[in-house]
Each structure stands twice: as C-alpha cells, then as structure tokens.
XYZ file of C-alpha atoms in Angstrom:
130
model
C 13.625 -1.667 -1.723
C 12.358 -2.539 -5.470
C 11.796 -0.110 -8.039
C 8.454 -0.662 -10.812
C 8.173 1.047 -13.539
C 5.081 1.101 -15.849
C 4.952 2.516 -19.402
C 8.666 2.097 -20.152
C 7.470 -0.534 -22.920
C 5.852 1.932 -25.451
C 4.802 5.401 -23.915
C 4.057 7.357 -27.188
C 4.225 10.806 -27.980
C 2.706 13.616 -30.733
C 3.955 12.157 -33.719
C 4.367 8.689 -32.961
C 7.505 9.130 -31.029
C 8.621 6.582 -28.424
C 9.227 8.586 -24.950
C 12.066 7.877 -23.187
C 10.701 7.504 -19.587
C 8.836 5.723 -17.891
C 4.602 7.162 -17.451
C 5.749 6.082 -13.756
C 7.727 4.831 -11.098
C 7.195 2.987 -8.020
C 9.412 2.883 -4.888
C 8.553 2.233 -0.946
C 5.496 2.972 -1.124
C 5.722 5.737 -3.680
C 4.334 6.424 -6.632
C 5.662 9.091 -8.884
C 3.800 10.198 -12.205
C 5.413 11.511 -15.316
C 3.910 15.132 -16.458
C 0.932 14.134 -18.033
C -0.442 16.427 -20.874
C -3.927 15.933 -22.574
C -3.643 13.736 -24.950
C -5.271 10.328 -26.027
C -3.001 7.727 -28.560
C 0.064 10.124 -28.638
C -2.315 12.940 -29.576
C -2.994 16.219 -28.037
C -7.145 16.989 -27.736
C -7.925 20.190 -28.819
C -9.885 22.170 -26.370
C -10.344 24.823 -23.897
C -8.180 25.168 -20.562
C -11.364 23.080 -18.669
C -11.383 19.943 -21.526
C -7.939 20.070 -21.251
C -7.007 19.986 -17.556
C -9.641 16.828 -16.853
C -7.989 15.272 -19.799
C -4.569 15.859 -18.059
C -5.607 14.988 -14.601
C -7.295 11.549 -15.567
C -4.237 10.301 -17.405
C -2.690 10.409 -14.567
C -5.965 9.077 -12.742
C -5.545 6.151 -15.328
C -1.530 5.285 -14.657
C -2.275 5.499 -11.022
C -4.614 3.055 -11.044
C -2.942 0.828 -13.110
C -0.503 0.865 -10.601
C -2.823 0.254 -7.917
C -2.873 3.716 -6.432
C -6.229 6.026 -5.827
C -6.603 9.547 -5.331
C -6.873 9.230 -1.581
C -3.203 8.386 -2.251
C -1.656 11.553 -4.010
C 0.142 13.718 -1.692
C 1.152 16.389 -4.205
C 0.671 17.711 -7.531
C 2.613 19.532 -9.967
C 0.671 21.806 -12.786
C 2.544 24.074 -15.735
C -0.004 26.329 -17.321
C 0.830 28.014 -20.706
C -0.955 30.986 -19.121
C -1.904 32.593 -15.667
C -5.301 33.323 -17.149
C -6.270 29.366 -16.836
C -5.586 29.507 -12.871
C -9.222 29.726 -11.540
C -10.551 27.283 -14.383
C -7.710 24.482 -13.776
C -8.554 24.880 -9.774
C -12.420 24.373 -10.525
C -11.681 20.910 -12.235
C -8.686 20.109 -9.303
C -11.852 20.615 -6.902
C -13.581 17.901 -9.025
C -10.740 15.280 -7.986
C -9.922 16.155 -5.097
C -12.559 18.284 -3.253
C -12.693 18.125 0.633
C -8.885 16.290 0.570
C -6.888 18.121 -1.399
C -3.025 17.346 -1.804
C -0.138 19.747 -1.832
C 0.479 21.586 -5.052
C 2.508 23.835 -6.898
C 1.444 25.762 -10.295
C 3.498 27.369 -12.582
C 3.281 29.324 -15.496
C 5.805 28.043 -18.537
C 6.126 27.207 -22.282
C 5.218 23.341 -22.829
C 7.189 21.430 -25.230
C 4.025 19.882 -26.053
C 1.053 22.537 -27.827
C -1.400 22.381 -25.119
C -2.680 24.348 -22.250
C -1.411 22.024 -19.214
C 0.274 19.295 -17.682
C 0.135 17.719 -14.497
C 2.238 15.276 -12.513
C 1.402 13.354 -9.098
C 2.974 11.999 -6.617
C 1.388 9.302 -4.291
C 2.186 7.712 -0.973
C 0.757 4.055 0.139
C 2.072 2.684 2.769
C 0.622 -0.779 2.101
C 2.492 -0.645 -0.810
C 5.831 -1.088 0.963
C-alpha cells in the first residue's frame, strides 16, 4: 500500500508559519484530513460561529477534492468548538454538507490553539481509490 500526502510542501499558518504536517494523507483508499480551522492565506476570518464553521468545513471540502475525494466519501467528522453554545448553529451548516447522508461525528468542546470558534477534520473512504 502507498501513502500520498498533499500540503506537506508549504501548509501555512497565522503568522506566516510553515506547519509541520501534512493538510492530508492518503492510504488504501483513505483519506484523512488535518483539523481544518477557518482561515484563508494563513489567516483566521473573523466572524460568527455560522461564517466560521462553512469556512472550516469547505477547507476541508477544498483538500478533499484536490485529492480526488467528494463528500459522498467522508465517513466521519471530527469538530472542537470553543463553546457548547455554537452546537445547534455548527449542526445547521453540517446539514448544509451533508443533509440526507450524514457521516459519523464526534463534537467536542476545547480551547483551540488557533483564535477561532472551530475546527473540523474528515475522514473519507473510496474504495476505487485502492
């Protein structure tokens, strides 16, 4: 089995830093997404919980399908909120990804190292990726 990565080359973070891992890996069929925050050119957006979610969930959107990898493909999701109160808004935009097919999930509340309201990781599963 071969292993891809994507974004090992110059994944950027707040202040210009170079991050140290990949924005994803590939493996059998596998996809697995790095915690993606909302931000655009190594900078965090500034906005609500809502803004900030679709921001987070369409970077990883935008890896996977680099990668060759749709939504149909993500089996489960990973979300750390900064705060329980953003539960029912970050499920309203999940709904707008994934609607009627919705993946497995976990959601947590923690601290971010990054000062934002969310990040999200996904993993897919093709099996005509193999």
């Amino acid at each position: 089995m071969s292993i891809k990565r994507y974004g090992v080359e110059g994944g950027t973070g707040t202040g210009g830093q170079h991050l140290p891992f990949a924005r994803a890996v590939e493996a059998g069929g596998w996809l697995y997404v790095s915690g993606q925050t909302p931000m655009k050119n190594g900078e965090v957006v500034e906005g609500g919980i809502v803004d900030q979610s679709r921001l987070a969930i369409q970077n990883c959107v935008d890896i996977m399908s680099e990668a060759g990898y749709t939504l149909a493909d993500v089996v489960h999701v990973k979300v750390i909120l900064t705060d329980s109160r953003y539960f029912q808004s970050f499920n309203k935009v999940f709904r707008e990804f994934f609607g009627e097919n919705p993946p497995a999930r976990i959601c947590c509340v923690a601290d971010l190292v990054v000062d934002c309201k969310v990040e999200v990781d996904v993993t897919c599963y093709n099996a005509s990726r193999i």
